[in-house]
XYZ file of N, CA and C in Angstrom:
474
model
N 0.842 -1.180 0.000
C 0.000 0.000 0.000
C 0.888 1.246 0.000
N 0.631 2.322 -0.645
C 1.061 3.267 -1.044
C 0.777 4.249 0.366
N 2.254 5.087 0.666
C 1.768 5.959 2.140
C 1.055 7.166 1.559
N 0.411 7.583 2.411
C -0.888 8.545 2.029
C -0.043 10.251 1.886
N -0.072 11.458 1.476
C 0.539 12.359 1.823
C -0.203 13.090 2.899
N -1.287 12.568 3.272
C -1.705 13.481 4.494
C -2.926 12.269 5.317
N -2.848 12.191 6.560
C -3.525 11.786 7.596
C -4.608 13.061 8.488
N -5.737 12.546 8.334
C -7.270 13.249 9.376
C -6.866 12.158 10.193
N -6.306 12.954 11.485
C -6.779 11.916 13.022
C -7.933 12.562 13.878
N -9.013 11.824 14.325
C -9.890 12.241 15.279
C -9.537 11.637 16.215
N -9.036 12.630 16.811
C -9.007 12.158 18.623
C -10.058 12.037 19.314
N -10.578 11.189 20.394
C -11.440 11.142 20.987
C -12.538 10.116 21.386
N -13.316 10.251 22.371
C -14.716 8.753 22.224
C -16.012 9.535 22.459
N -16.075 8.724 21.244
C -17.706 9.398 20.870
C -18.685 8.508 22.296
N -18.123 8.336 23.301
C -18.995 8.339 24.328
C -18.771 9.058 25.289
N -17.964 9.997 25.675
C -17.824 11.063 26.330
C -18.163 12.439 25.911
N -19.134 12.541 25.558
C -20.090 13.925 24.997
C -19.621 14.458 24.329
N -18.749 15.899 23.841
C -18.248 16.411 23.024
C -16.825 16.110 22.851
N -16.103 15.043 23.876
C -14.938 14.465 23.263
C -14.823 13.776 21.928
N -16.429 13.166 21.735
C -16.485 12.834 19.984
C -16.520 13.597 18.938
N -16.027 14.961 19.176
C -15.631 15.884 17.762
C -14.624 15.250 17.039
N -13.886 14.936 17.629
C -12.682 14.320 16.718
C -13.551 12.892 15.894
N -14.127 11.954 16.496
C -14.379 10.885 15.664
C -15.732 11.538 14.254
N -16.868 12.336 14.571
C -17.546 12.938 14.556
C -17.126 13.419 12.547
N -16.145 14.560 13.018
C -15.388 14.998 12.158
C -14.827 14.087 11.351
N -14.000 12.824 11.667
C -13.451 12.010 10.911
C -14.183 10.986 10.187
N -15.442 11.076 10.172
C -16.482 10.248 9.713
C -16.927 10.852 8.521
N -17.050 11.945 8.778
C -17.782 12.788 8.047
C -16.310 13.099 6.723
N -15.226 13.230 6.895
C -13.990 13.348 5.836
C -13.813 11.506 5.577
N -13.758 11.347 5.736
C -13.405 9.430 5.265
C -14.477 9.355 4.104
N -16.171 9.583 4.362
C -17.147 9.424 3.682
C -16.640 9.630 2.388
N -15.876 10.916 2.543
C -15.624 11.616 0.652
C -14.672 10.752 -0.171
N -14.299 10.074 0.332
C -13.031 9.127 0.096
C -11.906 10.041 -0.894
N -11.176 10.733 -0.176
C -10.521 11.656 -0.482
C -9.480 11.043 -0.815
N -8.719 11.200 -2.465
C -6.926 10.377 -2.321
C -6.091 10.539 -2.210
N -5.166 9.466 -1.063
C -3.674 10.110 -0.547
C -4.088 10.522 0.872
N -5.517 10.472 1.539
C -6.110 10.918 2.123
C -6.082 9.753 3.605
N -5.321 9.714 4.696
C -5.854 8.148 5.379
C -6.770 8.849 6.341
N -7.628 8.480 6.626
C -8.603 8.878 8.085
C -8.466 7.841 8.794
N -8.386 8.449 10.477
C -7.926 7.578 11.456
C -8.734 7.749 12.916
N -8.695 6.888 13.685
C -9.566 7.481 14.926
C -8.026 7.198 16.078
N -7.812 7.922 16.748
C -6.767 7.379 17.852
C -7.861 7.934 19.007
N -6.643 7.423 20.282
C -7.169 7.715 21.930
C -6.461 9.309 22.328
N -5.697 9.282 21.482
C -4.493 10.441 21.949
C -3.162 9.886 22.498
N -3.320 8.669 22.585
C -1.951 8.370 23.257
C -0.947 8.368 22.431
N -0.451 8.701 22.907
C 1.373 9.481 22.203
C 1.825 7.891 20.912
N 2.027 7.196 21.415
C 2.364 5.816 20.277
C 1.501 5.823 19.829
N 0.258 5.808 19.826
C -0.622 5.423 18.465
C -0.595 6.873 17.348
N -0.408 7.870 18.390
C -0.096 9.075 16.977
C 1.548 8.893 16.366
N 2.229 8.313 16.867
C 3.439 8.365 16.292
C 3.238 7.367 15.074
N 2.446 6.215 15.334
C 2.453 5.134 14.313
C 1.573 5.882 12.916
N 0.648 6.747 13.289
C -0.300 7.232 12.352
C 0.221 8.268 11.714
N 1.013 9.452 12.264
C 1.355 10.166 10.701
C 3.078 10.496 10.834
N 3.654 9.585 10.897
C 4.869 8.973 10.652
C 5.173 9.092 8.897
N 6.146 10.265 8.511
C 6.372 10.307 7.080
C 5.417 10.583 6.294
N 4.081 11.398 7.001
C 3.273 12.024 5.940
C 3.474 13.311 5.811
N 3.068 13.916 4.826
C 3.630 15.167 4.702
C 2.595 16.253 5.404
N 1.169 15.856 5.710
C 0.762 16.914 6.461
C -0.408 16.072 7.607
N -0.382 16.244 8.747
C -1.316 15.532 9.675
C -2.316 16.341 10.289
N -3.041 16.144 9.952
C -4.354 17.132 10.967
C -4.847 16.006 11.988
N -5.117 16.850 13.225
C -5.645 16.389 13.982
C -6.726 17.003 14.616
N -8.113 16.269 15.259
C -8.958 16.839 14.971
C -9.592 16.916 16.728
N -9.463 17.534 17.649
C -9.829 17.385 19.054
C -10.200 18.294 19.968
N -11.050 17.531 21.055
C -11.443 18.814 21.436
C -10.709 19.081 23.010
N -11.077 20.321 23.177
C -10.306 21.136 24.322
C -11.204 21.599 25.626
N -10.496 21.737 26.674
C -11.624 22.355 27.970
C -10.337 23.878 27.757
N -11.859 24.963 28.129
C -11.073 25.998 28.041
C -11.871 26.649 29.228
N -11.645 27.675 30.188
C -11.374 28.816 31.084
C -11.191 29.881 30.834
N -12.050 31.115 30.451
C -13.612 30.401 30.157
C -13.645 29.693 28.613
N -15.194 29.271 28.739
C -15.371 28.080 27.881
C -16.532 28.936 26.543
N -15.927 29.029 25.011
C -16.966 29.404 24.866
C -17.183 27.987 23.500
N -18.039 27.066 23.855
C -17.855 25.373 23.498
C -18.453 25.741 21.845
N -17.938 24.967 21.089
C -18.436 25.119 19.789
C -17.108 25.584 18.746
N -16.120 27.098 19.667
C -15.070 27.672 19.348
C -13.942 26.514 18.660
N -13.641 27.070 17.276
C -12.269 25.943 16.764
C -11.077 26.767 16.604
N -10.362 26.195 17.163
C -8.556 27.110 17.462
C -8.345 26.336 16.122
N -7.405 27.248 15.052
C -6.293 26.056 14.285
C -5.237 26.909 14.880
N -4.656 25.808 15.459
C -3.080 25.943 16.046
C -2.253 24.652 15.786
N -1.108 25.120 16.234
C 0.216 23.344 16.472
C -0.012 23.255 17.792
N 0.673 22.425 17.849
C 1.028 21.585 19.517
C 1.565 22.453 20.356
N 2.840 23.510 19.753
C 3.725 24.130 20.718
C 2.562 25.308 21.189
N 1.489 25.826 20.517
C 0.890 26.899 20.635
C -0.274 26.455 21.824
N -0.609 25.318 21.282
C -1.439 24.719 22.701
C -1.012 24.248 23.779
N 0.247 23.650 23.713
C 0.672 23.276 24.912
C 0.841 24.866 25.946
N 1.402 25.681 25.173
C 1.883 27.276 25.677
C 0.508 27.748 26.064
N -0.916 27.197 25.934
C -2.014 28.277 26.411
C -2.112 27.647 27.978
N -2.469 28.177 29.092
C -2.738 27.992 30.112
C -4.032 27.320 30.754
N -4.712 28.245 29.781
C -6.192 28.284 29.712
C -7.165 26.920 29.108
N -6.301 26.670 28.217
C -6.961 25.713 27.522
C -5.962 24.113 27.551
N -6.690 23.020 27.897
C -5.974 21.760 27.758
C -6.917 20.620 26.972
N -6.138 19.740 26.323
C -6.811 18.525 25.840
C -7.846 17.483 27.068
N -8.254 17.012 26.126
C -9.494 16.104 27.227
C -8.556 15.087 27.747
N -7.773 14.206 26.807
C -6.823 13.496 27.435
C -5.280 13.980 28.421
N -5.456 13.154 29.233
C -4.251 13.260 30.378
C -2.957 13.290 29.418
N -2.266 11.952 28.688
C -1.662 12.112 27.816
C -1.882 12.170 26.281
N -1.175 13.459 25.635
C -1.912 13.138 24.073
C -1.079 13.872 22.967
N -1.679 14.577 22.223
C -0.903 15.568 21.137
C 0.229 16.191 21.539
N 0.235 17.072 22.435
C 1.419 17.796 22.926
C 2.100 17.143 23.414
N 2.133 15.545 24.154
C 3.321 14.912 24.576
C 3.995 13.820 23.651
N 3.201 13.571 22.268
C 3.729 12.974 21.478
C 4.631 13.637 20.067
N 4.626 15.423 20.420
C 5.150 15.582 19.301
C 6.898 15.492 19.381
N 6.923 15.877 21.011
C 8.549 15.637 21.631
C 9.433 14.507 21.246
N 7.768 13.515 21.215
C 8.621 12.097 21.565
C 8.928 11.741 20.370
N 7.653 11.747 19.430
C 7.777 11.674 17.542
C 9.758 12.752 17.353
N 9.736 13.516 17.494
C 10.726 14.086 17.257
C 12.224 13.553 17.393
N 12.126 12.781 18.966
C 13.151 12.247 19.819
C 13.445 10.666 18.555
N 12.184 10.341 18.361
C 12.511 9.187 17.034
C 12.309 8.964 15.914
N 12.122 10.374 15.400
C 12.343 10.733 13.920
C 10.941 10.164 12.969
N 9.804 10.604 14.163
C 8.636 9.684 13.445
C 7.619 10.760 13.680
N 7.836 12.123 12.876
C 6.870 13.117 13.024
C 6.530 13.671 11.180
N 5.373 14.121 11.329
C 4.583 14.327 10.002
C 5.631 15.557 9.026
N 5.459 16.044 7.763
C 6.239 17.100 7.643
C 5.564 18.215 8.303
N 4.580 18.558 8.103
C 3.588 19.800 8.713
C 2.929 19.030 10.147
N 2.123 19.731 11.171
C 1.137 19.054 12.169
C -0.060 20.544 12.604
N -1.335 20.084 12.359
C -2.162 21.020 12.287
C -2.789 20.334 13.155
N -3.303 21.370 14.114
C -4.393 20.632 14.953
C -5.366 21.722 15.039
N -6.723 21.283 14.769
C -7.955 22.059 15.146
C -8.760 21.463 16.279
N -8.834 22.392 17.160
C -8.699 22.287 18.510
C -10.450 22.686 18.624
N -11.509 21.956 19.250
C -12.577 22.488 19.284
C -13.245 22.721 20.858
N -13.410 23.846 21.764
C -13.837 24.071 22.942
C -15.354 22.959 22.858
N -15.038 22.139 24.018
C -16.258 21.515 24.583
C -16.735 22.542 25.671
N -18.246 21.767 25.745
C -19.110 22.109 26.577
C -19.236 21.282 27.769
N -19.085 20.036 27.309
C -19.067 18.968 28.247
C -18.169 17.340 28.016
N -17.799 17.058 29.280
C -16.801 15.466 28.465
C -17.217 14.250 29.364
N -18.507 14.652 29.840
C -18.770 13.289 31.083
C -19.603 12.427 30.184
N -19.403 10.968 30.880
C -19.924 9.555 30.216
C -20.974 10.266 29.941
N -21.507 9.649 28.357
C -23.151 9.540 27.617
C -22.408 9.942 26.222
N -23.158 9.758 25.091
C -23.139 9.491 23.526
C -23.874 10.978 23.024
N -23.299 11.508 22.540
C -24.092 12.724 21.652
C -23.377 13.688 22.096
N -22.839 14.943 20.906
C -22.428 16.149 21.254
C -23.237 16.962 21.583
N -22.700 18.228 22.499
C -23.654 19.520 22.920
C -24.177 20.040 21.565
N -25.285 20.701 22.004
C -25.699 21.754 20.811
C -24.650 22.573 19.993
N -23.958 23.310 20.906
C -22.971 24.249 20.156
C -21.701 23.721 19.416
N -21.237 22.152 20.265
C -19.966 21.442 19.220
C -21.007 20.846 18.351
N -21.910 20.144 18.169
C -22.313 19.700 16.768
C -22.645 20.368 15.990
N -23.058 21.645 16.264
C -23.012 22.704 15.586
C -21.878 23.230 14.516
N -20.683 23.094 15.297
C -19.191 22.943 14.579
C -18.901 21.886 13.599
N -19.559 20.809 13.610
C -18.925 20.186 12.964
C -18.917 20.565 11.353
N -20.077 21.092 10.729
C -19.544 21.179 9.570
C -18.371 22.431 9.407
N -18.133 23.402 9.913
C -16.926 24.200 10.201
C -15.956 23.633 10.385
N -15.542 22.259 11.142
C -14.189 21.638 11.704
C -14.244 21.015 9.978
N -15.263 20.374 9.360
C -14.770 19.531 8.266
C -14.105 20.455 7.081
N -14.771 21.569 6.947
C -14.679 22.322 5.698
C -13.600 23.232 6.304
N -12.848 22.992 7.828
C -11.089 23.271 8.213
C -10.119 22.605 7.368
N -10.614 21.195 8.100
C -9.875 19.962 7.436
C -9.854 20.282 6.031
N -10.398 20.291 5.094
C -10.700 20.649 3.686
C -9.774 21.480 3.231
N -9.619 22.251 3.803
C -9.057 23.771 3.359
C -7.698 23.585 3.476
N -7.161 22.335 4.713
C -5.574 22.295 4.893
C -5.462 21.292 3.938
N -6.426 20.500 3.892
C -6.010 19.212 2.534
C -5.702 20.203 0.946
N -6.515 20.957 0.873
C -6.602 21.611 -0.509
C -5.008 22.614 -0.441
N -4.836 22.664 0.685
C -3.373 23.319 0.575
C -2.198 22.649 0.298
N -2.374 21.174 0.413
C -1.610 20.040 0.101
C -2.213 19.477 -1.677
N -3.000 20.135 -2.082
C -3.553 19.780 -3.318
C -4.267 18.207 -3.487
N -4.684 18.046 -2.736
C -5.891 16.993 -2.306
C -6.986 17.967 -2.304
N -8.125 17.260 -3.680
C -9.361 17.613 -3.836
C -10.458 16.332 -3.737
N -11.498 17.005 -3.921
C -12.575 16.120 -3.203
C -13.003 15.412 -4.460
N -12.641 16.564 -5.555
C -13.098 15.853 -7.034
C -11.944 15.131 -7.780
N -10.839 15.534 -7.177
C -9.291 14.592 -7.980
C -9.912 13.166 -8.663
């Protein structure tokens, strides 16, 4: 199999309320069957993102954030170093994006580009279904994703 030039990762479980933006989102980009295109679901844990966009040339990742204050629905596009640096705002997972880009680095298993669109939840406790205001986002997070693929010259009609 041929390596893809760009990886959609959705971080997240679509059973922790608006932690399923990331899978959410990645459902909805896989559908188009985009080429060169891999869509992926991870946990956030640092090795499974290293295995997933390892030598691609651009990785989006797609997850959501608790922020202080919270205004839920909101999509940051930032990198890792820019989120790890906010105070205010952290990933849903304990370990995840920001501690795997060190480590990807430390073993030479990081993407050429790393985009992450970062989406403020409303809520991340057990039950199935996003808040009003992140499902609201989702077609905004996809037609993100879109816009960084089309910058890599991946189209929907190629």
């Amino acid at each position: 199999m041929t390596r893809p030039r760009a990886v959609v990762i959705g971080v997240g479980n679509e059973y922790r309320r608006d932690d399923g933006i990331g899978p959410a989102v990645a459902a909805r980009i896989d559908a188009l069957g985009l080429p060169g295109v891999l869509v992926t679901l991870c946990d956030g844990e640092p090795a499974g993102l290293l295995d997933i966009w390892a030598g691609v040339d651009l990785a989006i990742v797609v997850d959501a954030v608790l922020c202080e204050p919270s205004a839920p629905g909101r999509i940051w596009r930032t990198t890792v170093d820019a989120l790890r640096g906010r105070t205010r705002a952290t990933s849903s997972h304990a370990l995840g994006i920001p501690d795997a880009l060190p480590l990807g680095r430390a073993l030479g298993r990081v993407p050429g580009e790393l985009v992450v669109l970062a989406v403020e939840a409303a809520r991340l406790d057990l039950g199935a279904g996003l808040s009003d205001p992140v499902a609201a986002a989702v077609p905004r997070v996809v037609q993100a994703v879109l816009a960084e693929l089309e910058r890599l010259g991946t189209r929907k009609d190629s």
